[in-house]
Coordinates of C-alpha atoms and ligand atoms in Angstrom, one line a residue:
M1 CA 23.3 -0.6 -7.5
S2 CA 20.1 -1.5 -9.5
D3 CA 19.1 0.9 -12.2
S4 CA 15.5 -0.1 -12.0
I5 CA 12.9 0.4 -9.3
R6 CA 10.0 -1.7 -8.1
I7 CA 6.7 0.0 -8.0
I8 CA 3.8 -1.5 -6.1
E9 CA 0.6 0.0 -7.5
V10 CA -2.0 0.5 -4.7
S11 CA -4.6 2.7 -6.3
P12 CA -7.3 0.0 -6.6
R13 CA -7.0 -0.6 -2.8
D14 CA -5.6 2.5 -1.1
G15 CA -7.2 4.8 -3.6
L16 CA -10.7 3.4 -3.9
Q17 CA -11.1 2.5 -0.2
N18 CA -11.2 6.2 0.5
E19 CA -13.8 7.4 -2.0
K20 CA -17.4 8.0 -1.1
T21 CA -18.6 6.6 -4.4
A22 CA -18.2 2.9 -4.8
V23 CA -16.8 2.0 -8.2
P24 CA -18.6 -0.8 -10.0
T25 CA -16.7 -4.1 -9.9
P26 CA -16.3 -4.5 -13.7
L27 CA -14.8 -1.0 -13.8
K28 CA -12.4 -1.8 -11.0
A29 CA -11.3 -4.9 -13.0
E30 CA -10.9 -2.8 -16.1
F31 CA -8.7 -0.4 -14.1
I32 CA -6.5 -3.2 -12.8
R33 CA -6.1 -4.7 -16.3
A34 CA -5.2 -1.2 -17.7
L35 CA -2.6 -0.7 -14.9
A36 CA -1.1 -4.1 -15.8
K37 CA -1.0 -3.2 -19.5
A38 CA 0.6 0.1 -18.6
G39 CA 3.5 -1.8 -16.9
A40 CA 2.5 -2.5 -13.3
N41 CA 4.0 -5.8 -12.2
E42 CA 2.6 -5.7 -8.7
I43 CA -0.9 -4.4 -7.9
E44 CA -2.7 -4.3 -4.6
A45 CA -6.2 -5.0 -5.8
T46 CA -8.5 -4.9 -2.8
S47 CA -9.0 -5.8 0.9
F48 CA -10.6 -8.7 2.7
V49 CA -11.6 -6.4 5.6
H50 CA -15.1 -6.1 7.2
P51 CA -17.5 -4.9 4.5
K52 CA -19.2 -2.6 7.0
W53 CA -15.9 -0.9 7.8
V54 CA -14.9 -0.4 4.2
P55 CA -17.9 -0.9 2.0
Q56 CA -16.1 0.4 -1.1
L57 CA -14.1 -2.9 -1.2
A58 CA -17.0 -5.2 -0.1
D59 CA -16.8 -6.9 -3.6
A60 CA -13.2 -8.2 -3.0
G61 CA -13.9 -11.9 -3.9
E62 CA -16.1 -10.9 -6.9
L63 CA -13.4 -8.5 -8.2
L64 CA -10.7 -11.2 -8.0
S65 CA -12.8 -13.6 -10.0
E66 CA -13.5 -10.9 -12.5
I67 CA -9.9 -10.0 -13.1
G68 CA -9.0 -13.7 -13.6
D69 CA -5.3 -14.6 -14.2
L70 CA -3.1 -11.6 -14.9
L71 CA 0.6 -12.1 -15.2
V72 CA 1.3 -9.7 -12.3
R73 CA 1.5 -10.2 -8.6
I74 CA -1.9 -9.3 -7.1
S75 CA -2.0 -8.7 -3.4
T76 CA -4.9 -8.1 -1.0
L77 CA -5.1 -6.6 2.5
V78 CA -5.8 -9.1 5.2
P79 CA -6.4 -7.9 8.8
N80 CA -7.2 -11.2 10.6
E81 CA -8.1 -14.9 10.3
K82 CA -11.5 -14.2 8.8
G83 CA -9.9 -12.1 6.1
L84 CA -7.4 -14.9 5.5
E85 CA -10.1 -17.4 5.0
R86 CA -11.6 -15.2 2.3
A87 CA -8.1 -14.7 0.7
I88 CA -7.4 -18.4 0.6
E89 CA -10.8 -19.1 -1.0
N90 CA -9.7 -16.7 -3.7
K91 CA -6.2 -18.3 -3.9
V92 CA -4.4 -14.9 -3.6
Q93 CA -0.7 -14.9 -4.4
A94 CA 0.2 -12.3 -1.9
I95 CA -1.3 -11.0 1.3
A96 CA -0.7 -7.7 3.0
L97 CA -1.1 -7.6 6.8
F98 CA -1.3 -4.2 8.4
T99 CA -0.5 -2.8 11.8
A100 CA 1.1 0.5 12.9
A101 CA 3.7 2.1 15.2
S102 CA 0.9 3.8 17.1
E103 CA -1.4 2.0 19.5
D104 CA -4.2 4.5 18.9
F105 CA -4.0 4.1 15.2
V106 CA -4.1 0.3 15.3
K107 CA -7.1 0.4 17.7
N108 CA -8.9 2.8 15.4
N109 CA -8.0 0.9 12.2
I110 CA -8.3 -2.8 13.1
N111 CA -9.7 -2.7 16.7
M112 CA -6.6 -4.4 18.2
S113 CA -3.6 -3.4 20.2
I114 CA -0.2 -3.7 18.4
D115 CA 0.6 -6.9 20.4
E116 CA -2.8 -8.4 19.5
S117 CA -2.2 -7.6 15.9
L118 CA 1.2 -9.4 16.0
E119 CA -0.4 -12.4 17.7
V120 CA -3.1 -12.6 15.0
F121 CA -0.5 -12.2 12.2
A122 CA 1.6 -15.1 13.6
R123 CA -1.4 -17.4 13.1
V124 CA -2.4 -15.8 9.8
I125 CA 1.1 -16.2 8.3
S126 CA 1.5 -19.8 9.3
A127 CA -2.0 -20.7 8.0
Y128 CA -1.4 -18.8 4.8
R129 CA 2.0 -20.5 4.2
E130 CA 0.4 -23.9 4.7
A131 CA -2.6 -23.1 2.4
I132 CA -0.7 -21.3 -0.4
P133 CA 2.9 -22.6 -0.7
G134 CA 5.0 -19.9 -2.4
G135 CA 2.6 -17.1 -1.3
F136 CA 4.1 -13.7 -0.5
V137 CA 3.5 -11.9 2.8
R138 CA 4.0 -8.2 3.1
A139 CA 3.3 -6.3 6.3
Y140 CA 2.5 -2.6 6.5
V141 CA 3.6 -0.5 9.4
S142 CA 1.6 2.7 9.4
T143 CA 2.2 6.1 11.1
I144 CA 6.0 5.7 11.0
V145 CA 6.5 9.4 11.7
Q146 CA 3.2 10.7 13.0
C147 CA -0.2 9.4 14.1
P148 CA -3.4 11.5 13.5
I149 CA -4.4 10.7 17.1
A150 CA -1.3 10.2 19.1
G151 CA 1.0 12.7 17.4
K152 CA 4.7 12.2 16.7
I153 CA 6.0 8.6 16.8
A154 CA 9.6 7.7 17.9
P155 CA 11.6 6.0 15.2
E156 CA 12.6 3.4 17.9
K157 CA 8.9 2.4 18.2
V158 CA 8.8 1.9 14.5
A159 CA 11.9 -0.3 14.6
S160 CA 10.6 -2.3 17.4
V161 CA 7.3 -3.2 15.5
C162 CA 9.3 -3.9 12.4
E163 CA 11.7 -6.3 14.2
K164 CA 8.8 -8.3 15.6
L165 CA 7.2 -8.5 12.1
L166 CA 10.6 -9.7 10.6
N167 CA 10.8 -12.3 13.4
L168 CA 7.4 -13.6 12.2
G169 CA 8.9 -14.2 8.8
V170 CA 7.2 -11.6 6.6
D171 CA 8.8 -11.3 3.2
E172 CA 8.8 -7.5 3.2
L173 CA 7.8 -4.5 5.2
S174 CA 6.0 -1.5 3.7
L175 CA 6.6 1.6 5.8
G176 CA 3.8 4.1 5.7
D177 CA 3.8 7.9 6.2
T178 CA 0.0 7.4 6.5
I179 CA -1.0 11.1 6.8
G180 CA 1.7 12.5 4.5
V181 CA 3.6 14.7 7.0
A182 CA 7.1 13.4 6.8
V183 CA 10.2 15.1 5.4
P184 CA 13.4 13.4 4.4
N185 CA 15.3 13.9 7.7
E186 CA 12.5 12.1 9.6
I187 CA 12.4 9.2 7.1
I188 CA 16.2 8.9 7.2
K189 CA 16.0 8.5 11.0
V190 CA 13.6 5.6 10.6
A191 CA 15.7 4.1 7.7
S192 CA 18.9 4.2 9.7
L193 CA 17.3 2.1 12.5
L194 CA 15.8 -0.4 10.0
E195 CA 19.1 -0.9 8.4
L196 CA 20.4 -2.4 11.7
L197 CA 17.6 -5.0 11.4
T198 CA 17.4 -6.1 7.8
E199 CA 18.5 -5.6 4.2
K200 CA 17.2 -2.7 2.2
S201 CA 15.6 -5.1 -0.4
K202 CA 13.0 -6.1 2.3
I203 CA 11.8 -2.5 2.7
V204 CA 9.2 -0.7 0.6
W205 CA 8.3 3.0 1.3
H206 CA 4.7 4.0 1.2
F207 CA 4.4 7.8 1.2
H208 CA 1.1 9.7 1.2
D209 CA 1.5 13.1 -0.5
T210 CA -0.9 15.2 1.6
R211 CA 1.6 18.0 1.9
G212 CA 3.6 17.5 -1.3
T213 CA 6.6 15.9 0.5
A214 CA 6.4 12.4 -0.9
I215 CA 8.7 12.8 -3.9
A216 CA 11.4 14.4 -1.6
N217 CA 11.2 11.4 0.6
V218 CA 11.5 9.1 -2.4
S219 CA 14.5 11.0 -3.6
A220 CA 16.2 10.7 -0.2
M221 CA 15.5 6.9 -0.1
L222 CA 16.8 6.4 -3.6
D223 CA 20.0 8.2 -2.6
R224 CA 20.2 5.8 0.3
G225 CA 19.9 2.8 -2.0
Y226 CA 16.3 1.8 -1.6
R227 CA 14.6 0.7 -4.8
A228 CA 11.0 -0.2 -3.9
F229 CA 8.0 2.2 -3.5
D230 CA 4.2 2.0 -3.2
S231 CA 2.3 4.5 -5.2
S232 CA -1.2 5.1 -6.5
A233 CA -2.3 5.8 -10.1
A234 CA -3.8 9.3 -10.3
G235 CA -2.7 10.0 -6.7
L236 CA -5.9 8.6 -5.4
G237 CA -5.8 7.5 -1.8
G238 CA -6.1 8.0 1.9
C239 CA -7.2 5.9 4.9
P240 CA -10.8 6.1 6.1
Y241 CA -9.5 5.6 9.7
A242 CA -6.7 8.2 9.4
P243 CA -8.3 11.7 9.6
G244 CA -6.4 14.0 7.3
A245 CA -4.8 11.3 5.2
G246 CA -4.6 12.7 1.7
G247 CA -3.8 11.0 -1.6
N248 CA -0.9 8.6 -2.0
L249 CA 2.2 9.5 -4.0
A250 CA 0.9 9.4 -7.6
T251 CA 2.4 6.6 -9.7
E252 CA 2.7 9.1 -12.6
D253 CA 4.9 11.4 -10.5
L254 CA 7.0 8.5 -9.3
V255 CA 7.5 7.1 -12.8
Y256 CA 8.4 10.5 -14.1
F257 CA 10.9 11.2 -11.3
A258 CA 12.5 7.8 -11.5
E259 CA 12.8 7.7 -15.3
R260 CA 14.1 11.2 -15.5
N261 CA 16.8 10.2 -13.0
G262 CA 17.8 7.3 -15.3
L263 CA 16.0 4.5 -13.4
T264 CA 13.7 2.2 -15.3
T265 CA 10.2 1.5 -14.0
G266 CA 8.7 -0.7 -16.8
F267 CA 5.7 1.8 -17.1
D268 CA 4.5 3.4 -20.3
P269 CA 3.7 6.9 -19.1
V270 CA 0.9 7.5 -21.6
A271 CA -0.9 4.2 -20.9
L272 CA -0.5 4.9 -17.2
A273 CA -1.9 8.5 -17.5
E274 CA -4.9 7.1 -19.3
A275 CA -5.5 4.0 -17.1
S276 CA -7.4 5.8 -14.3
L277 CA -9.5 8.1 -16.5
P278 CA -12.7 5.9 -16.5
V279 CA -12.5 5.5 -12.7
L280 CA -11.9 9.3 -12.2
A281 CA -15.0 9.9 -14.4
V282 CA -17.1 7.7 -12.2
L283 CA -15.8 9.4 -9.1
G284 CA -16.6 12.8 -10.7
K285 CA -13.0 13.9 -10.4
D286 CA -10.7 15.5 -13.0
P287 CA -7.1 14.2 -13.0
F288 CA -4.9 16.1 -10.5
A289 CA -1.6 14.3 -10.3
K290 CA 1.0 16.6 -11.8
A291 CA 2.8 14.2 -14.2
Q292 CA -0.5 12.7 -15.3
L293 CA -1.8 16.1 -16.2
A294 CA 1.4 17.0 -18.1
T295 CA 1.4 13.7 -20.0
L296 CA -2.3 14.0 -20.9
A297 CA -1.8 17.6 -22.1
A298 CA 1.2 16.5 -24.2
C299 CA -0.7 13.8 -26.0
R300 CA -3.9 15.7 -26.7
Ligands
LIG401 P1 -14.0 -6.1 14.6 O1 -15.4 -5.5 14.6 O2 -13.2 -6.0 15.8 O3 -14.1 -7.7 14.2 O4 -13.3 -5.6 13.3 P2 -14.4 -9.0 15.1 O5 -13.2 -9.9 15.0 O6 -14.9 -8.6 16.5 O7 -15.7 -9.6 14.3 C1 -16.9 -8.9 14.3 C2 -17.7 -9.4 13.0 O8 -17.0 -9.1 11.9 C3 -17.8 -11.0 13.0 O9 -19.1 -11.3 12.3 C4 -16.7 -11.4 12.1 O10 -16.9 -12.6 11.4 C5 -16.7 -10.3 11.1 P3 -20.4 -11.7 13.2 O11 -19.9 -12.9 14.0 O12 -20.7 -10.5 14.0 O13 -21.4 -11.9 12.1 N1 -15.4 -10.1 10.5 C6 -15.1 -10.0 9.2 N2 -15.9 -10.1 8.1 C7 -15.3 -10.0 6.9 N3 -14.0 -9.9 6.7 C8 -13.1 -9.8 7.8 C9 -13.7 -9.9 9.1 N4 -13.2 -9.9 10.3 C10 -14.2 -10.0 11.2 N5 -11.8 -9.7 7.6 C11 -11.7 -5.7 11.6 C12 -12.0 -5.9 13.1 C13 -10.2 -5.9 11.4 C14 -12.4 -6.7 10.8 C15 -12.1 -4.3 11.2 O14 -11.5 -3.4 12.1 C16 -11.7 -3.9 9.8 O15 -12.2 -4.5 8.8 N6 -10.8 -2.9 9.6 C17 -10.4 -2.5 8.3 C18 -9.8 -1.2 8.3 C19 -9.2 -0.8 7.0 O16 -9.4 -1.5 6.0 N7 -8.5 0.3 7.0 C20 -7.9 0.8 5.8 C21 -6.7 0.0 5.4 S1 -5.2 0.4 6.3 C22 -4.4 1.7 5.4 O17 -5.1 2.3 4.5 C23 -3.0 2.1 5.7 C24 -2.1 1.6 4.6 O18 -2.4 2.1 3.3 C25 -0.6 2.0 5.0 C26 -0.4 3.5 5.3 O19 -0.9 4.3 4.5 O20 0.2 3.7 6.3 C27 -2.1 0.0 4.5
LIG402 MG1 -1.8 4.1 2.6

C-alpha cells in the first residue's frame, strides 16, 4: 500500500467562499503561490459560480490570470454551462462539479434537483473534454451523512448519486461531510457501498471539522486503504448554503497526523503554517488550527 497521501488543498475556494471579508485578488494569488511552495500539488483556487451567490469569489478569472502558470494542478468549481464557459476561457486544467445526496441541499446550493444537476453535468463534461483534452473532472457529493435541511442521509442514496456520476465518466469523486457531523462508523458505511462501485483511488474524502471528528474519519479511511483527502490551510472553510458548516479539516492537522503515522505528504509544515498568515490578518483572525499553532509556537 502507498506510503504517501494525496492532499487536495481547498482553502482558497472552500475557505475564502465563506468569509464575510473579501480577500483582495493579489493576496489570494500570493496565498496560492505560498501553498504551492509549501508543498501543495493540487489546489482548488476558486469557483466559477454566480458572483451574486458567492461574491467572495467573483474575481475568479482575474485570480487565475494573476497566479499564472504554477507547476501544480489548479482546479475550480463549475456548477453549470455558464461556469464552464468561464472555466474554458481561463483554460483550467481541472474542474470540480458539485451536487449532493440531499435534494434539499442541491436546491439550496445550485438551484437544481439532483437529476437536473446530473443532466447539466453530462453536458458540461462532454463540452469540457472537447475543449480541454486531458482536463481533469472531479465531482463533489455533499451531505454524505447529514443534510442541514433534510437531516440524516441514507448511505444507499449517496451510493446511487456516486454511481450516476461515475457513469458520466468523472475522474474522481470527493465525498463531503459538509456540516462536519460524521463519525467513523458512518463514513465506513458509505465507503463499504462505494467499494462495490469503484476503486479506492477514485475516492477523495472531504471532511469538515465542525465538531472535531474530521481526523478520526481520516484515520478510519487510512486504515481502510484510502490515500486522498481534501483539506484547507488554517482550517478555513464552510459552505454559505449549508447553515452550521464549520471549517474544513485543517491541512496542518492532516499533514501532522499523516507524517507522524509514517505517510509522506510532500508538505513543509513550517512553510504551510506560515502560508495563510497574511490572509488570516486580512480576515482579522488569529490562527486556530491546532497543528498550525503548535508549529508556529515552536519556530518563534
Ligand atoms: P440560478 O439563479 O438558478 O442561475 O443559479 P440561472 O441558470 O437561472 O441563471 C440566472 C443568471 O445567472 C443568468 O444571468 C445566468 O447567465 C447567470 P442573466 O441572464 O440573468 O443575466 N449565471 C451565471 N453567472 C456566472 N457564473 C455562472 C452562472 N450561472 C448562471 N456559473 C447557480 C444557479 C448554480 C449559478 C447558483 O446557484 C450558484 O452560483 N451557486 C453556487 C453556490 C456555491 O458556490 N456554493 C458553495 C460551493 S459548494 C460547497 O462548498 C460544498 C463542497 O465544499 C463540498 C462539501 O463540503 O460537501 C464543494
Ligand atoms: Mg466543503
